[in-house]
Short mmCIF file of C-alpha atoms in Angstrom, two decimals:
data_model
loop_
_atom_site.label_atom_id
_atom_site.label_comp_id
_atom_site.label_asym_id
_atom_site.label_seq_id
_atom_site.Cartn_x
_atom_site.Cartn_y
_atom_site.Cartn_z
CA UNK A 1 10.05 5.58 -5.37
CA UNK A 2 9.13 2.03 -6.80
CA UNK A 3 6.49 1.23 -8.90
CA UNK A 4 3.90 -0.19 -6.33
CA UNK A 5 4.79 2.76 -4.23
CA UNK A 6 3.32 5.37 -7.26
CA UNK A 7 0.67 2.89 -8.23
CA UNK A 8 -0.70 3.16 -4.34
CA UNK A 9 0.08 6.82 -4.29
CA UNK A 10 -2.01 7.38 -7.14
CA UNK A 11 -4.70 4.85 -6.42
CA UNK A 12 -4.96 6.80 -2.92
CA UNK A 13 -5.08 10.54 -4.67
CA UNK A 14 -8.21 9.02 -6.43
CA UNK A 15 -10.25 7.67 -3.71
CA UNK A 16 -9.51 10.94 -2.44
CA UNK A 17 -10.61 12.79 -5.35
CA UNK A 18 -14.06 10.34 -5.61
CA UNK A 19 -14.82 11.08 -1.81
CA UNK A 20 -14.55 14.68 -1.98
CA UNK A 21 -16.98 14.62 -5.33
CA UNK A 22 -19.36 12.53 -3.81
CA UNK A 23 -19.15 14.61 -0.10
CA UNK A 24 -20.11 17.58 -2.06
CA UNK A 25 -22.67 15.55 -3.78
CA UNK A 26 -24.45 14.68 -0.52
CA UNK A 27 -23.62 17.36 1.46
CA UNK A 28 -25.93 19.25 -1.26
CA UNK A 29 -29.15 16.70 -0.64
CA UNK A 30 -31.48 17.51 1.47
CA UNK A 31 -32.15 15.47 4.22
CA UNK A 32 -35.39 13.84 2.95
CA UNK A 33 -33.35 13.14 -0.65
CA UNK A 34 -30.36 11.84 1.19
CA UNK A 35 -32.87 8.75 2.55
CA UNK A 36 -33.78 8.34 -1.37
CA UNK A 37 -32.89 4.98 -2.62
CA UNK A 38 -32.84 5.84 -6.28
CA UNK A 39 -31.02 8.79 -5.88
CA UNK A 40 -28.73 6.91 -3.74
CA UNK A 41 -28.26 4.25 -5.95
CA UNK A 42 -27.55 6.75 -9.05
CA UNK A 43 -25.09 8.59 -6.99
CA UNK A 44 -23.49 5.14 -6.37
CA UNK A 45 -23.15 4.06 -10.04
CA UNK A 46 -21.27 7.38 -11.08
CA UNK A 47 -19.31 7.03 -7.90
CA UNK A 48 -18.27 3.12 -9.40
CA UNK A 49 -18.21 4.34 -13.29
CA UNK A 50 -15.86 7.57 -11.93
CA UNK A 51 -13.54 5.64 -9.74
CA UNK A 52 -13.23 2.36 -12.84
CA UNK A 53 -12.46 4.88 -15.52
CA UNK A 54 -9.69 7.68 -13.08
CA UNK A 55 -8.17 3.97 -12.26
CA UNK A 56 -7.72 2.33 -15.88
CA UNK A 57 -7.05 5.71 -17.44
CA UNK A 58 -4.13 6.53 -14.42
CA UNK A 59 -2.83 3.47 -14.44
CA UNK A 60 -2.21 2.66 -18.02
CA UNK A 61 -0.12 6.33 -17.99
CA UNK A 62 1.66 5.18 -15.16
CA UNK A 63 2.48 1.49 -16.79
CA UNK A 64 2.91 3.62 -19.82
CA UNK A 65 6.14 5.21 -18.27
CA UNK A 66 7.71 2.34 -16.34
CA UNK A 67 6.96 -0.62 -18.45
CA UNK A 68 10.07 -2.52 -17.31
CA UNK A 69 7.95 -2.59 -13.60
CA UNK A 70 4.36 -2.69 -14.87
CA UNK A 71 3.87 -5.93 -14.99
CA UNK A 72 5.98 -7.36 -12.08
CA UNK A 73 4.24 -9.14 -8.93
CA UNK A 74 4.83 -7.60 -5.99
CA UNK A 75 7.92 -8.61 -3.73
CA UNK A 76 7.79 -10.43 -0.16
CA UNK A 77 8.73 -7.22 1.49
CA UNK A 78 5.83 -5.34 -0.13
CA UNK A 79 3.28 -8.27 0.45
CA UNK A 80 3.87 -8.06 4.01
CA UNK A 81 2.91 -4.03 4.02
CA UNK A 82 -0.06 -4.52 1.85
CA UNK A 83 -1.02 -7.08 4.46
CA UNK A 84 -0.23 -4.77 7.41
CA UNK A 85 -2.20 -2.01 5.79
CA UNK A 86 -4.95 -3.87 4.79
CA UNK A 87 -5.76 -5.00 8.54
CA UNK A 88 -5.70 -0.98 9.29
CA UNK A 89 -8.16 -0.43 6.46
CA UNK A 90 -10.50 -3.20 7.53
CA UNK A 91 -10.61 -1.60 10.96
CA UNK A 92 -11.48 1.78 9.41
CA UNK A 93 -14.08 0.09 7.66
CA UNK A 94 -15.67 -1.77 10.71
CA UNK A 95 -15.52 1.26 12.35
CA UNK A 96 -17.76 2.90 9.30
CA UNK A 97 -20.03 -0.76 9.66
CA UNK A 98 -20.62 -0.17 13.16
CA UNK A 99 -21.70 3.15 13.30
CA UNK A 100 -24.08 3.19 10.10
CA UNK A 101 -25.52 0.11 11.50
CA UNK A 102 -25.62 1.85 15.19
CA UNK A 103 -27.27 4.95 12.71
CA UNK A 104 -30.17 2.24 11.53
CA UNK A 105 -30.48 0.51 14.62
CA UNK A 106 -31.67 3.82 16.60
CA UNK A 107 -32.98 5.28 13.32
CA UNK A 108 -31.20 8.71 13.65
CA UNK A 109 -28.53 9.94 11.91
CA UNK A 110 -26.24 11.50 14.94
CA UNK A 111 -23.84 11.94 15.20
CA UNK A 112 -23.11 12.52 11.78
CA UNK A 113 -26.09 14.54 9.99
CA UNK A 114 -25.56 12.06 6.62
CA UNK A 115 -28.22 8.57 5.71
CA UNK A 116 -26.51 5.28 6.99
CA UNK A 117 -26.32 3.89 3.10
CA UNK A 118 -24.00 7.32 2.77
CA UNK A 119 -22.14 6.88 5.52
CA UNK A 120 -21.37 3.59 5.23
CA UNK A 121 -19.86 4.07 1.69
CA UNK A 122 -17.86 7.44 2.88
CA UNK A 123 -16.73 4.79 5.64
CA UNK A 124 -15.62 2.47 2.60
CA UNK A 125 -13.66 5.54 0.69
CA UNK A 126 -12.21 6.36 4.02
CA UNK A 127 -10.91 2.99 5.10
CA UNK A 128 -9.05 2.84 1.51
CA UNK A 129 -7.42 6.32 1.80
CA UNK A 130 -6.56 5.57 5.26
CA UNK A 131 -4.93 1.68 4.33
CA UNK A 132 -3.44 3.48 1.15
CA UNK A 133 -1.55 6.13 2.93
CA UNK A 134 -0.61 3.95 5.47
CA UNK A 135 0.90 1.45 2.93
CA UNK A 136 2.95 4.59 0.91
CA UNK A 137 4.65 5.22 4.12
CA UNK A 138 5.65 1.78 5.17
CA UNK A 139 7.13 1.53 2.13
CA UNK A 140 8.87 4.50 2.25
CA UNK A 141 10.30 4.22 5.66
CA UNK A 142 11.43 0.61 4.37
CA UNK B 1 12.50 2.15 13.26
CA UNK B 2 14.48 -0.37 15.19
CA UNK B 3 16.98 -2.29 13.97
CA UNK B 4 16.80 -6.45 13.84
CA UNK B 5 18.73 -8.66 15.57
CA UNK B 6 19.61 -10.08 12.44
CA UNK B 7 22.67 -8.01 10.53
CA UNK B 8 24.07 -8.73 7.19
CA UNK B 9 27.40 -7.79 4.95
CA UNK B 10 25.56 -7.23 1.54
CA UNK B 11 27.06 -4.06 1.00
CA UNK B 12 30.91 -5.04 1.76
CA UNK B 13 29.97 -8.23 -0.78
CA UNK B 14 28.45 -5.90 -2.98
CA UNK B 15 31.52 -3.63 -3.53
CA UNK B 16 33.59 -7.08 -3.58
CA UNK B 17 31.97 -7.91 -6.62
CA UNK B 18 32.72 -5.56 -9.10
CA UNK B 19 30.57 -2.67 -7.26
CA UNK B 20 27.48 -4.22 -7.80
CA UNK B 21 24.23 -1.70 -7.19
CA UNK B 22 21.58 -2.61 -5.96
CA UNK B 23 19.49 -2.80 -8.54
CA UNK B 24 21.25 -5.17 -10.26
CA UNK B 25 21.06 -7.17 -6.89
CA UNK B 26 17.83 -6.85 -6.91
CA UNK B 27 17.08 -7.65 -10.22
CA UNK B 28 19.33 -10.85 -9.99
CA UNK B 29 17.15 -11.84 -6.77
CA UNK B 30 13.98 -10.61 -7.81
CA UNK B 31 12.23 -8.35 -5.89
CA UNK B 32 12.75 -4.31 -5.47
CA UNK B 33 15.54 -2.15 -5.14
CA UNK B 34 13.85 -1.28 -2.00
CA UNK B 35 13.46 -4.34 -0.54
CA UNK B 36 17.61 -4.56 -0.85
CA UNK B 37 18.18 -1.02 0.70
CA UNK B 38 15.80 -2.80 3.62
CA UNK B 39 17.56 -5.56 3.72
CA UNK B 40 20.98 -3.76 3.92
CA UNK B 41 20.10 -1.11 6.51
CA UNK B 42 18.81 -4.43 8.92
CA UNK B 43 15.19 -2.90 8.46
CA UNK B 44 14.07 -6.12 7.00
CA UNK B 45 14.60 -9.47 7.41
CA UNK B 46 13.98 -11.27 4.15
CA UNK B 47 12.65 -15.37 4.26
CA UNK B 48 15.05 -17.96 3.82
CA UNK B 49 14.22 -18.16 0.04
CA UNK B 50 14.93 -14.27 -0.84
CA UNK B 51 17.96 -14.89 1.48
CA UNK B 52 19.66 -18.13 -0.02
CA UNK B 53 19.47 -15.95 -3.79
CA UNK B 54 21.46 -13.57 -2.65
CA UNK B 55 23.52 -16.45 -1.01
CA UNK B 56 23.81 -17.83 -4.52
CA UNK B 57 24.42 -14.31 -5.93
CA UNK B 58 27.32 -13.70 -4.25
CA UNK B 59 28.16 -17.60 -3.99
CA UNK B 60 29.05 -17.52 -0.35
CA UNK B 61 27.28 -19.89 2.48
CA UNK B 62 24.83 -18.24 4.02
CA UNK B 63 26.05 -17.80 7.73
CA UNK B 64 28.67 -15.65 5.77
CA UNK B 65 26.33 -12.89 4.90
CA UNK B 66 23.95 -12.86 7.50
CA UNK B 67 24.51 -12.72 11.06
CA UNK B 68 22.03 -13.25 14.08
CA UNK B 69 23.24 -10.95 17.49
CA UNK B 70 21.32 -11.99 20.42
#
């Protein structure tokens, strides 16, 4: 497995972890404290500080153990895969756009019993799992 | 995954040359050891830069290691 392969692996196990922290954090709101803008605000800002500090402190173990890859660029082959699965990530995410703006626009929350601000940054983690995953196995099947 | 029209001999011109791995390919043409396997098993084809190194590498023109089938 090659050193951007790991890195994305791990980056991808962290988004994961963040999303299911802050599911369960919302999941737990009411309805009438899900449309609260401070509270949504808060949730976001330990969402941010979480995901900063599981990224630096990950990544400078991982960099820790393969030093002689750590600082390397990435290679043509793997440019072209982060490209590919950034494009499926970006349709994940207008996917996530669309609906939470659908959500505001008819001023409901079906289908999905969750504030648009919420879904749209569940939409956000989503769309970076998804890309992630999909770039750990393009560069696995090579 | 389909293979490219576009096939190579790295691997005899590998073992011609002292039994190079390909790592040390890789690291002589910089990118991954991946990228090389990708390259070898005619998963990938690699741009004309990444393909004259390895040209250099193994100091042979280039219509010597890589072959297009139609």
């Amino acid at each position: 497995m090659s050193y951007t392969q790991k890195s994305r692996l791990l980056e991808v196990a962290i988004t994961f972890v963040v999303l299911f922290n802050y599911l369960q954090a919302v999941l737990s709101m009411t309805p009438e404290a899900q449309m609260d803008p401070s509270l949504a605000s808060g949730l976001l800002i330990k969402l941010v500080i979480q995901t900063v500090v599981m990224l630096v402190v990950m990544h400078s173990i991982l960099a820790a153990f393969n030093s002689k890859y750590a600082n390397r660029a990435k290679d043509e082959r793997e440019q072209a895969i982060a490209l590919k699965a950034k494009s499926v990530s970006l349709f994940i995410l207008q996917l996530g756009v669309v609906n939470a703006v659908f959500a505001l626009l008819v001023n409901t929350v079906y289908p999905i019993p969750m504030s648009p601000v919420h879904q749209l940054v569940i939409a956000a983690l989503l769309s970076e799992i998804i890309g992630g995953a999909v770039e750990v196995w393009l560069l696995q099947r090579g | 995954m389909a293979k490219l029209a576009i096939s190579n001999s790295i691997r005899t011109l590998r073992f011609q040359h002292d039994e190079m791995t390909q790592q040390q390919l890789a690291d002589a043409v910089g990118v991954t050891r991946q990228t090389i396997a990708a390259i070898e098993a005619a998963r990938y084809s690699p741009s004309l830069e990444v393909a004259f190194k390895i040209a250099v590498v193994f100091n042979q023109p280039l219509e010597k290691i890589f072959q297009y089938k139609q």
